[in-house]
JSON list of C-alpha atoms in Angstrom, two decimals:
[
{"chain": "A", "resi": 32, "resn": "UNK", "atom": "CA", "xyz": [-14.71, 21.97, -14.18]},
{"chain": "A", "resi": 33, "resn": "UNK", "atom": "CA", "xyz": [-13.26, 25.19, -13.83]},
{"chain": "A", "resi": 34, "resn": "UNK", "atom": "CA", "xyz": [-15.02, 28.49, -13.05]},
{"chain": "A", "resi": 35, "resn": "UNK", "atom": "CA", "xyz": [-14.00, 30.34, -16.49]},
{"chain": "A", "resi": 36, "resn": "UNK", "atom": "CA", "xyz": [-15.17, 33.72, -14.87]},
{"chain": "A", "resi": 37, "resn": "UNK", "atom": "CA", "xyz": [-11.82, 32.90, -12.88]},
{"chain": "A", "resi": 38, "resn": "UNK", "atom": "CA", "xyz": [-9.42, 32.25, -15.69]},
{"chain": "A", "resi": 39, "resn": "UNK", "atom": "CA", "xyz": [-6.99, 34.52, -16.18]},
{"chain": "A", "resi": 40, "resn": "UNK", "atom": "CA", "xyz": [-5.46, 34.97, -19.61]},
{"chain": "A", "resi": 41, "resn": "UNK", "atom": "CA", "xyz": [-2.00, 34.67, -20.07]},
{"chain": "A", "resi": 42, "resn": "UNK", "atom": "CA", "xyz": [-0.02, 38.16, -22.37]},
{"chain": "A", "resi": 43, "resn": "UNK", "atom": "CA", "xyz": [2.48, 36.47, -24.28]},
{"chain": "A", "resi": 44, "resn": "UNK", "atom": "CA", "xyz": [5.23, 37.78, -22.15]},
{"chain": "A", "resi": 45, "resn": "UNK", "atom": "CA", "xyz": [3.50, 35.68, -19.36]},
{"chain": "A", "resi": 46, "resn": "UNK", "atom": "CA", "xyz": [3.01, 32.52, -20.76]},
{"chain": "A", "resi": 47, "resn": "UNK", "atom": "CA", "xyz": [6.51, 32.55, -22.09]},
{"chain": "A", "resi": 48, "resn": "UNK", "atom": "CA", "xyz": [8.28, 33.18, -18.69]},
{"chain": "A", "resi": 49, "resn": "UNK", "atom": "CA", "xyz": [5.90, 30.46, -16.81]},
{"chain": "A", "resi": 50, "resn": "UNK", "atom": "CA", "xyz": [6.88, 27.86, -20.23]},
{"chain": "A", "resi": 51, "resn": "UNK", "atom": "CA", "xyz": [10.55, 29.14, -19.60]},
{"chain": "A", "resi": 52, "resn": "UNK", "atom": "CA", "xyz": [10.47, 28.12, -15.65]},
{"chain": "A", "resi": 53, "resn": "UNK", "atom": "CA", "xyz": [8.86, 24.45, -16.24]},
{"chain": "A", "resi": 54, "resn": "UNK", "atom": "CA", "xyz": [11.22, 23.89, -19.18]},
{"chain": "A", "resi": 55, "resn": "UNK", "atom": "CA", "xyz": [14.17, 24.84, -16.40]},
{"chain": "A", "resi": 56, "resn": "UNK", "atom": "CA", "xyz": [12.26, 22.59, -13.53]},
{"chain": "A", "resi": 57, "resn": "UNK", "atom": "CA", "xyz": [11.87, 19.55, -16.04]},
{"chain": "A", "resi": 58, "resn": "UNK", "atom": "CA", "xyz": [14.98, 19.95, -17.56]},
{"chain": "A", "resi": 59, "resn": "UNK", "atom": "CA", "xyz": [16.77, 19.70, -13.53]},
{"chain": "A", "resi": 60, "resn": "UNK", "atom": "CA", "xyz": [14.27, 16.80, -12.87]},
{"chain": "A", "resi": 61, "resn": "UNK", "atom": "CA", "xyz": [15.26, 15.22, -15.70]},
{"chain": "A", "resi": 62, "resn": "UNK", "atom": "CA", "xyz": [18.68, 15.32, -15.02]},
{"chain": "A", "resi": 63, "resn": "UNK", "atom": "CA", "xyz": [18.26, 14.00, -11.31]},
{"chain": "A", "resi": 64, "resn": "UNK", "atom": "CA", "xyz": [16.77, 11.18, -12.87]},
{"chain": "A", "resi": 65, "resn": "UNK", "atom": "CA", "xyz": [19.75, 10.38, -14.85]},
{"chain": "A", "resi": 66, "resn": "UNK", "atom": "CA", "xyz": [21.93, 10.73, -11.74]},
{"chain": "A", "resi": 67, "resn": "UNK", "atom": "CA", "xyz": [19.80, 8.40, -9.65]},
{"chain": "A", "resi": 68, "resn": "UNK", "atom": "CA", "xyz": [19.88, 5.55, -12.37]},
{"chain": "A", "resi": 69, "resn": "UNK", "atom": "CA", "xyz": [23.64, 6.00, -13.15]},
{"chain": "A", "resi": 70, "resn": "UNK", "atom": "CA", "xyz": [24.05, 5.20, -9.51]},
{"chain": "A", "resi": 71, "resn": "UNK", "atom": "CA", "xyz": [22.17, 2.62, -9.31]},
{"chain": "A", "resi": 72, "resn": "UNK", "atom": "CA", "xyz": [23.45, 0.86, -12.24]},
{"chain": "A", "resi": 73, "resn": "UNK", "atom": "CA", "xyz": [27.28, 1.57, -11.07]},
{"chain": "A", "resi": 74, "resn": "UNK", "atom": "CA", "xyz": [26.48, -0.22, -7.78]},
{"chain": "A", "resi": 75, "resn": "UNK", "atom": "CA", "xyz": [23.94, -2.70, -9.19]},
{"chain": "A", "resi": 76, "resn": "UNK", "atom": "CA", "xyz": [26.40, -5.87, -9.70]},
{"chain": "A", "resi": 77, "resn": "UNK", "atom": "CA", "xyz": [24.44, -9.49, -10.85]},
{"chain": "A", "resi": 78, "resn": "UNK", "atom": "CA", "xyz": [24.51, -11.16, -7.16]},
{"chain": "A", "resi": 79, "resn": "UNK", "atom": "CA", "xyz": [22.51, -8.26, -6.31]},
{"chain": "A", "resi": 80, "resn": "UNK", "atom": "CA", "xyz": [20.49, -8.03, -9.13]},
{"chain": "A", "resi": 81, "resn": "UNK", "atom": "CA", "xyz": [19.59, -12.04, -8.73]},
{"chain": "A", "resi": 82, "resn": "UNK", "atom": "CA", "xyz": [18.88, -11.36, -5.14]},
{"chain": "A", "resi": 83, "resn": "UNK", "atom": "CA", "xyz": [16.40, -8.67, -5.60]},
{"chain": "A", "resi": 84, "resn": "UNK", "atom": "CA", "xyz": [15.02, -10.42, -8.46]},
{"chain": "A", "resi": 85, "resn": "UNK", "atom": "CA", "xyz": [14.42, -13.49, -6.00]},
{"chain": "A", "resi": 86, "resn": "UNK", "atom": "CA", "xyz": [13.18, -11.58, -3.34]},
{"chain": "A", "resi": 87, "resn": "UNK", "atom": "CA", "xyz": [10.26, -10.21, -6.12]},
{"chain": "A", "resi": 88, "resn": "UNK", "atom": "CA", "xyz": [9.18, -13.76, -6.85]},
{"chain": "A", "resi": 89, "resn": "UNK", "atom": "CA", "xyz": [9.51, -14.71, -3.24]},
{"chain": "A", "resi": 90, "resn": "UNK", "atom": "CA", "xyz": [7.17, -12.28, -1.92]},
{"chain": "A", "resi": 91, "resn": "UNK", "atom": "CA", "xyz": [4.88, -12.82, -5.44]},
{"chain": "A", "resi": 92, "resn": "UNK", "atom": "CA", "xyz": [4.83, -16.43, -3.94]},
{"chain": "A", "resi": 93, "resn": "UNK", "atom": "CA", "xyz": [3.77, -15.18, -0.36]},
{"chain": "A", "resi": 94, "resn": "UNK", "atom": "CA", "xyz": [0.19, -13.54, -2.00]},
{"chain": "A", "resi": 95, "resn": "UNK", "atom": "CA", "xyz": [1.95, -9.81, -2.76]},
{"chain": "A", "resi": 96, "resn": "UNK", "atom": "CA", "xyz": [-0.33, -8.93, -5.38]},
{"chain": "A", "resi": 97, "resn": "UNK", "atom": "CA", "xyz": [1.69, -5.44, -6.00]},
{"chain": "A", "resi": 98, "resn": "UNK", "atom": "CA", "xyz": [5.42, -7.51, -6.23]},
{"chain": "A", "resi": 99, "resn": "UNK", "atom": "CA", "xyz": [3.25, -9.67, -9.03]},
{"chain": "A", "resi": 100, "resn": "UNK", "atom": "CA", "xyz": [2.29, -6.86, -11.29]},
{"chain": "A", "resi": 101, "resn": "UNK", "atom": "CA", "xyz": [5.71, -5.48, -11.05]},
{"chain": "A", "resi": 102, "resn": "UNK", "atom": "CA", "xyz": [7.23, -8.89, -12.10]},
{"chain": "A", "resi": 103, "resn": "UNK", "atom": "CA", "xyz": [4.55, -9.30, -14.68]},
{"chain": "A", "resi": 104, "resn": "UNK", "atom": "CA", "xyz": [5.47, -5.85, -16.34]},
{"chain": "A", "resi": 105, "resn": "UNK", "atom": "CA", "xyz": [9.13, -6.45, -15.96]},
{"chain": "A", "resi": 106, "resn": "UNK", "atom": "CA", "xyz": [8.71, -9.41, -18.32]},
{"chain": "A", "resi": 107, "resn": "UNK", "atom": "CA", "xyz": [6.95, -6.94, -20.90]},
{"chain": "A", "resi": 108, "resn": "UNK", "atom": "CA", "xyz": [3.40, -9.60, -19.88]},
{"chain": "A", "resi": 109, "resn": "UNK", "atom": "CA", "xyz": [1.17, -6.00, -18.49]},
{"chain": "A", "resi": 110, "resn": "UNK", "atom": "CA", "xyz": [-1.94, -6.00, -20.34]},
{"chain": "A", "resi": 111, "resn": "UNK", "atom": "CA", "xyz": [-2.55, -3.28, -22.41]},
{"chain": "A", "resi": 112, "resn": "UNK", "atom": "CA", "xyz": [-5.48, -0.33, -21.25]},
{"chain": "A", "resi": 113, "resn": "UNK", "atom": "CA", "xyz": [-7.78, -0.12, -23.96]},
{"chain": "A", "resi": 114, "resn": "UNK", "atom": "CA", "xyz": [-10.78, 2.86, -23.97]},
{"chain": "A", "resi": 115, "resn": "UNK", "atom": "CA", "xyz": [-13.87, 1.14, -25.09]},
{"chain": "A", "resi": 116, "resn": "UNK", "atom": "CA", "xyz": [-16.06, 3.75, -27.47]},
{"chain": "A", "resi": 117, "resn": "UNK", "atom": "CA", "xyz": [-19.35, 3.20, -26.81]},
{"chain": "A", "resi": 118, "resn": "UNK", "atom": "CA", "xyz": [-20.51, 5.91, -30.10]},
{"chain": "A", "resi": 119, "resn": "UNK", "atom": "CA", "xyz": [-18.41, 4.93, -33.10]},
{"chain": "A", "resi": 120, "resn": "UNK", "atom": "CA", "xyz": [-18.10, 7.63, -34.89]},
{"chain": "A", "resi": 121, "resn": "UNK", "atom": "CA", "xyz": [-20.71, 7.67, -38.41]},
{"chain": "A", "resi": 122, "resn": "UNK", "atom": "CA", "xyz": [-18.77, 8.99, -41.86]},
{"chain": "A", "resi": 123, "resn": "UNK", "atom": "CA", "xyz": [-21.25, 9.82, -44.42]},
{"chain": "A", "resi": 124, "resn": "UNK", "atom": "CA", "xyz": [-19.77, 9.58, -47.76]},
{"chain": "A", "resi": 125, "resn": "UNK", "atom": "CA", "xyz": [-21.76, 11.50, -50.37]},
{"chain": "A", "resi": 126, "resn": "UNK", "atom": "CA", "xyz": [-20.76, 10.10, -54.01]},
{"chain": "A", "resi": 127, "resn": "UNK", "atom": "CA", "xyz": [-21.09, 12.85, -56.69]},
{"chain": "A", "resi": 128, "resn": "UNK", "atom": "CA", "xyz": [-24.30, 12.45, -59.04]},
{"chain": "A", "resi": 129, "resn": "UNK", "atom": "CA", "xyz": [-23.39, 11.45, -62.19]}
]
């Protein structure tokens, strides 16, 4: 947890030019992102694609446990992470007297 004795807080000015820089930096990450999967999908032809898709299941055969999950969420199987609450929460409902 942080020390809060060593917060400093943000003027408005301040917390406007640091949200204005990580909008920028997201916004040029987001866009090399888009780059890299155009290329790939311009160069990604279906004997490649069925290669690399045997290759996966080959090494899933040889015991690669990490080439398995990746297959296994490819075909939409990856279980889903579920938070178990251990203190439901308790509504009280009063009812009006009548």
């Amino acid at each position: 947890m942080a020390n809060t004795q060593n917060l400093k807080i943000l003027t408005s000015e301040e917390a406007r030019k640091y949200g204005r820089k990580g909008g920028i930096a997201s916004g040029k990450a987001r866009a090399m992102r888009k780059t890299f999967r155009e290329a790939i999908n311009d160069n990604l032809d279906d004997k490649t694609l069925e290669a690399m898709i045997k290759a996966m299941i080959k090494e899933t055969k040889k015991g690669n446990t990490r080439a398995f999950e990746l297959l296994r969420d490819t075909v939409g199987e990856k279980p889903i992470e579920q938070i178990q609450n251990i203190n439901p929460p308790v509504i009280k409902i009063e009812r009006p007297k009548e």
